[in-house]
Amino acid sequence: MSYDYDLFVIGAGSGGLAASKRAASYGAKVAIAEADKVGGTCVIRGCVPKKLLVYASKFSHLYHDAEGYGWREVDPKLNWQKLIKAVDNEVNRLSQLHIGFLAKAGVELMPLRASLVDDHTLELHNPQNPDQTPRRVTAAKILIAVGGEAIKPKVPGIEHSITSREMFLLPKKPKRIAILGAGYISVEFAGIMKGLGSEVIHLIRGDRPLRGFDIDVQEGIYQGMVNHGIDVRGLTSLTSLQRTKKGNIRVAYERDGEESVIKVDTVLCAIGRSPKLSGLGLENAGIQLKANERGIASIAVDEYSRTNQAHIFAVGDCTDRVNLTPVAIAEGRAFADTEFGNNPRSVNYDNIPSAVFSQPEAASVGLTEAQAKAKLGEDKVKVYRASFRPMFHSLTGANEKVMVKLVVEQQTEWIMGVHMVGDYAAEIIQGMAIAVKMGATKKDFDATIGIHPSTAEEFVTLR
Ligand code: NDP
């Protein structure tokens, strides 16, 4: 049986782009369908525009810090529209670059929405023109890389809230914003909006954000947020949203059985994401799904990203494994190497570093203290930790703290986890991750000469 394509990829985000180009490099005839801008969540409405806003928001702290170094006081004013436009221009530039990379790799880009008709046939719809007759194509292998979308809690009036997707499109800077959720996106936007001058009320269900992170990371980020003036309200549960006559939003939440009300102009929901599976026709190809502990459905795959259909694969957030861009890219490339490059390989999910671009920033690799103790036993784990004021702030007067931490197996001195809260944590932990991946011990860290004066040298002088 011959097919129109060797590989058809649904979704031009991080995973789909990486897989399609790699497969084409082996000579496969590849097409990729993307009805939205090319680039996916990371480039269009995630990592990239978010990091640009983080940079923008940090100036407010730097203007203040500069005074401690003798610079005359400045009275900075933010032009929100200019910032949003500049970010949008950069996103569009990157999207165009990705289109160019696809063309160079010989991948056919279809600006259409694809759905499965059966396990080898796809129907392509033009969302701009729903009356247009959909086109059908066939493929020997299919890769689903459709990513995810933000979810919202089911409370009355929730339609008045927005998600991170709309945060990059707001015509006006929020004066007072309530942020719901306790994960990456919520703490990152809390820092961004506070730095850009909004009043921020962060409603979290637990008593600290970032549950699942190392306890000292949670605490360090929490203290830093509070220190920056973010109003973190813990142990709260949202009950309703209501639009007021003046166009504001009345946010009602419960704490200890008592209801409180705040008024804001914007509510951001960041309580997690869900694979974007609707309308894909997965049932037409008999693709099996799985559900996580929150009951959120994703595509079930094996270690080679293969679904229950031997020639249909899925990578990235739609498989709900480790939902990070570099992981989706690694999965996409491993899939292409295996299926088209005669090099069967799977992704190793151990010791994946990750960062939270909160303010202060945090990053980790390996096990948390709690995970290490649960794995080996309380007395088999040694923890080295330091918390100090970074040198930069010795003249600024700001109450900023850095936290560095090593989680070590007592007997062998094997480094099980490295955690940091503070400026450049992502940059520093990326390097540490190589050492952890290579199986470094505390002795190796001790034998390494520090770079002085730096924050990172604390990692090799911990006692
Ligand atoms: P996350 O899945 O990281 O966290 C959401 C948090 O919201 C949960 O941990 C939970 O915390 C809380 N929550 C869940 N349900 C409710 C509810 N009904 N009411 C209030 N709070 C609730 O979600 P995000 O949206 O922050 O991020 C989505 C994905 O994006 C993540 O998988 C992440 O990997 C990725 N991402 C990564 C970034 C990075 O690497 N820097 C940046 C941004 C996103 P609790 O249970 O403690 O209440």
Coordinates of N, CA and C and ligand atoms in Angstrom, one line a residue, residues 41 45-47 50 149-155 164 179-189 202-213 218 236-238 269-274 294 296 317 320-326 353-358 362, ligand 1:
T41 N 3.0 26.4 21.8 CA 2.8 27.2 23.0 C 4.1 27.9 23.4
R45 N 2.9 31.5 22.9 CA 2.2 32.0 24.1 C 2.7 31.4 25.4
G46 N 4.0 31.0 25.4 CA 4.5 30.4 26.6 C 5.9 30.9 26.9
C47 N 6.9 30.0 26.9 CA 8.2 30.2 27.4 C 8.8 31.6 26.9
K50 N 6.8 34.8 27.7 CA 6.9 34.9 29.2 C 8.2 35.4 29.6
E149 N -3.8 22.9 26.6 CA -4.4 24.2 26.7 C -4.8 24.4 28.2
A150 N -4.9 25.7 28.6 CA -5.1 25.9 30.1 C -6.5 25.5 30.5
I151 N -6.7 25.0 31.7 CA -8.0 24.6 32.2 C -8.4 25.7 33.2
K152 N -9.7 25.7 33.5 CA -10.3 26.6 34.5 C -11.1 25.9 35.4
P153 N -11.2 26.3 36.7 CA -12.1 25.6 37.6 C -13.5 25.9 37.3
K154 N -14.4 25.0 37.7 CA -15.8 25.1 37.4 C -16.5 25.9 38.6
V155 N -16.4 27.2 38.5 CA -17.1 28.0 39.5 C -17.9 29.1 38.8
S164 N -3.2 32.2 30.7 CA -1.9 32.8 30.2 C -2.0 33.2 28.8
I179 N -4.5 36.2 40.8 CA -4.0 35.1 40.1 C -4.4 33.8 40.9
L180 N -4.9 32.9 40.2 CA -5.4 31.6 40.8 C -4.5 30.5 40.3
G181 N -4.1 29.6 41.3 CA -3.2 28.5 40.9 C -1.9 28.6 41.7
A182 N -1.1 27.5 41.7 CA 0.1 27.5 42.5 C 1.3 26.9 41.8
G183 N 1.1 26.8 40.5 CA 2.2 26.2 39.7 C 3.1 27.2 39.0
Y184 N 3.9 26.7 38.1 CA 4.9 27.6 37.4 C 4.2 28.9 36.9
I185 N 3.1 28.7 36.1 CA 2.6 29.9 35.4 C 2.1 31.0 36.4
S186 N 1.5 30.5 37.5 CA 0.9 31.5 38.5 C 2.1 32.3 39.1
V187 N 3.1 31.6 39.6 CA 4.2 32.4 40.3 C 5.0 33.2 39.3
E188 N 5.1 32.7 38.0 CA 5.9 33.5 37.1 C 5.1 34.8 36.7
F189 N 3.8 34.7 36.5 CA 3.0 35.9 36.2 C 2.8 36.8 37.4
H202 N -2.4 36.8 45.0 CA -2.2 35.4 44.5 C -3.0 34.5 45.4
L203 N -4.0 33.9 44.9 CA -4.9 33.0 45.7 C -4.4 31.5 45.5
I204 N -3.9 30.9 46.5 CA -3.4 29.5 46.4 C -4.2 28.6 47.4
R205 N -4.4 27.3 47.0 CA -5.1 26.4 47.8 C -4.3 25.9 49.0
G206 N -3.0 25.7 48.8 CA -2.2 25.3 49.9 C -1.6 26.4 50.7
D207 N -0.6 26.2 51.5 CA 0.0 27.3 52.2 C 1.2 27.9 51.5
R208 N 1.7 27.1 50.5 CA 2.9 27.6 49.8 C 2.6 27.2 48.3
P209 N 3.2 28.1 47.4 CA 3.1 27.7 46.0 C 4.0 26.6 45.6
L210 N 3.9 26.0 44.4 CA 4.9 25.1 43.9 C 5.0 23.8 44.7
R211 N 3.9 23.2 45.1 CA 3.9 21.9 45.7 C 4.6 20.9 44.8
G212 N 5.4 20.1 45.4 CA 6.1 19.1 44.6 C 7.6 19.5 44.4
F213 N 7.9 20.8 44.6 CA 9.2 21.3 44.5 C 9.9 21.1 45.9
Q218 N 10.2 26.0 47.7 CA 8.9 26.6 47.9 C 9.0 27.8 48.9
T236 N -6.9 29.2 50.4 CA -8.1 29.8 49.9 C -8.7 28.9 48.8
S237 N -10.0 29.1 48.6 CA -10.7 28.3 47.6 C -11.7 29.3 46.9
L238 N -11.5 29.4 45.6 CA -12.3 30.4 44.8 C -13.8 29.9 44.8
C269 N -6.3 32.6 35.5 CA -6.4 31.2 36.0 C -5.2 30.5 35.5
A270 N -4.5 29.9 36.4 CA -3.3 29.1 36.1 C -3.2 27.9 37.0
I271 N -4.2 27.0 36.8 CA -4.4 25.9 37.6 C -4.0 24.6 36.9
G272 N -3.3 24.7 35.8 CA -2.8 23.5 35.1 C -3.3 23.5 33.7
R273 N -2.8 22.5 32.9 CA -3.2 22.4 31.5 C -3.6 21.0 31.2
S274 N -4.3 20.9 30.0 CA -4.9 19.7 29.6 C -4.6 19.4 28.1
R294 N -5.7 13.9 38.3 CA -6.8 14.9 38.3 C -7.9 14.5 37.3
I296 N -7.4 14.1 34.1 CA -7.2 14.8 32.8 C -6.7 13.7 31.8
D317 N 3.3 17.6 25.3 CA 2.3 17.7 26.4 C 1.1 16.9 26.2
D320 N 1.3 14.0 28.3 CA 1.4 14.2 29.7 C 2.4 13.4 30.4
R321 N 3.7 13.5 29.9 CA 4.8 12.8 30.6 C 5.5 13.9 31.4
V322 N 6.5 14.5 30.9 CA 7.1 15.7 31.6 C 6.9 16.8 30.7
N323 N 6.0 17.7 31.1 CA 5.5 18.8 30.2 C 6.4 20.0 30.1
L324 N 7.5 19.8 29.4 CA 8.5 20.9 29.3 C 9.0 20.9 27.8
T325 N 9.2 22.0 27.3 CA 9.6 22.2 25.9 C 10.9 21.3 25.5
P326 N 11.9 21.3 26.3 CA 13.1 20.5 25.9 C 12.8 19.0 25.9
P353 N 16.5 18.9 34.4 CA 16.5 20.1 35.2 C 15.3 21.0 34.8
S354 N 14.8 21.8 35.7 CA 13.8 22.8 35.3 C 13.9 24.0 36.1
A355 N 13.4 25.1 35.6 CA 13.5 26.4 36.3 C 12.1 27.0 36.4
V356 N 11.9 27.8 37.4 CA 10.7 28.6 37.5 C 11.2 30.1 37.4
F357 N 10.7 30.8 36.4 CA 11.1 32.2 36.2 C 10.3 33.1 37.0
S358 N 10.2 32.8 38.3 CA 9.6 33.6 39.3 C 10.6 34.7 39.7
A362 N 14.1 30.3 40.5 CA 14.5 29.1 41.1 C 14.7 28.0 40.1
Ligands
NDP1 P1 0.8 23.3 37.1 O1 0.3 22.0 36.6 O2 2.3 23.5 37.2 O3 0.3 23.8 38.5 C1 -1.0 24.1 38.7 C2 -1.3 24.2 40.2 O4 -2.5 24.8 40.4 C3 -1.4 22.8 40.8 O5 -0.1 22.4 41.3 C4 -2.3 23.1 42.0 O6 -1.6 23.4 43.2 C5 -3.1 24.3 41.6 N1 -4.5 24.0 41.3 C6 -5.0 22.9 40.7 N2 -6.3 23.0 40.7 C7 -6.7 24.1 41.3 C8 -8.0 24.7 41.6 N3 -9.1 24.1 41.2 N4 -8.0 25.8 42.3 C9 -6.8 26.4 42.7 N5 -5.6 25.9 42.4 C10 -5.5 24.7 41.8 O7 0.1 24.3 36.1 P2 0.6 25.6 35.4 O8 -0.7 26.1 34.8 O9 1.3 26.6 36.3 O10 1.6 25.1 34.3 C11 1.2 24.2 33.3 C12 2.3 23.5 32.6 O11 3.2 24.4 32.0 C13 3.2 22.7 33.6 O12 3.1 21.4 33.3 C14 4.6 23.2 33.4 O13 5.5 22.1 33.3 C15 4.5 24.0 32.2 N6 5.3 25.3 32.4 C16 6.6 25.2 32.6 C17 7.3 26.4 32.8 C18 8.8 26.4 33.1 O14 9.4 25.3 32.9 N7 9.4 27.4 33.6 C19 6.7 27.7 32.8 C20 5.2 27.6 32.6 C21 4.6 26.5 32.4 P3 -2.1 22.9 44.6 O15 -2.5 21.5 44.4 O16 -0.9 23.0 45.5 O17 -3.2 23.8 45.0

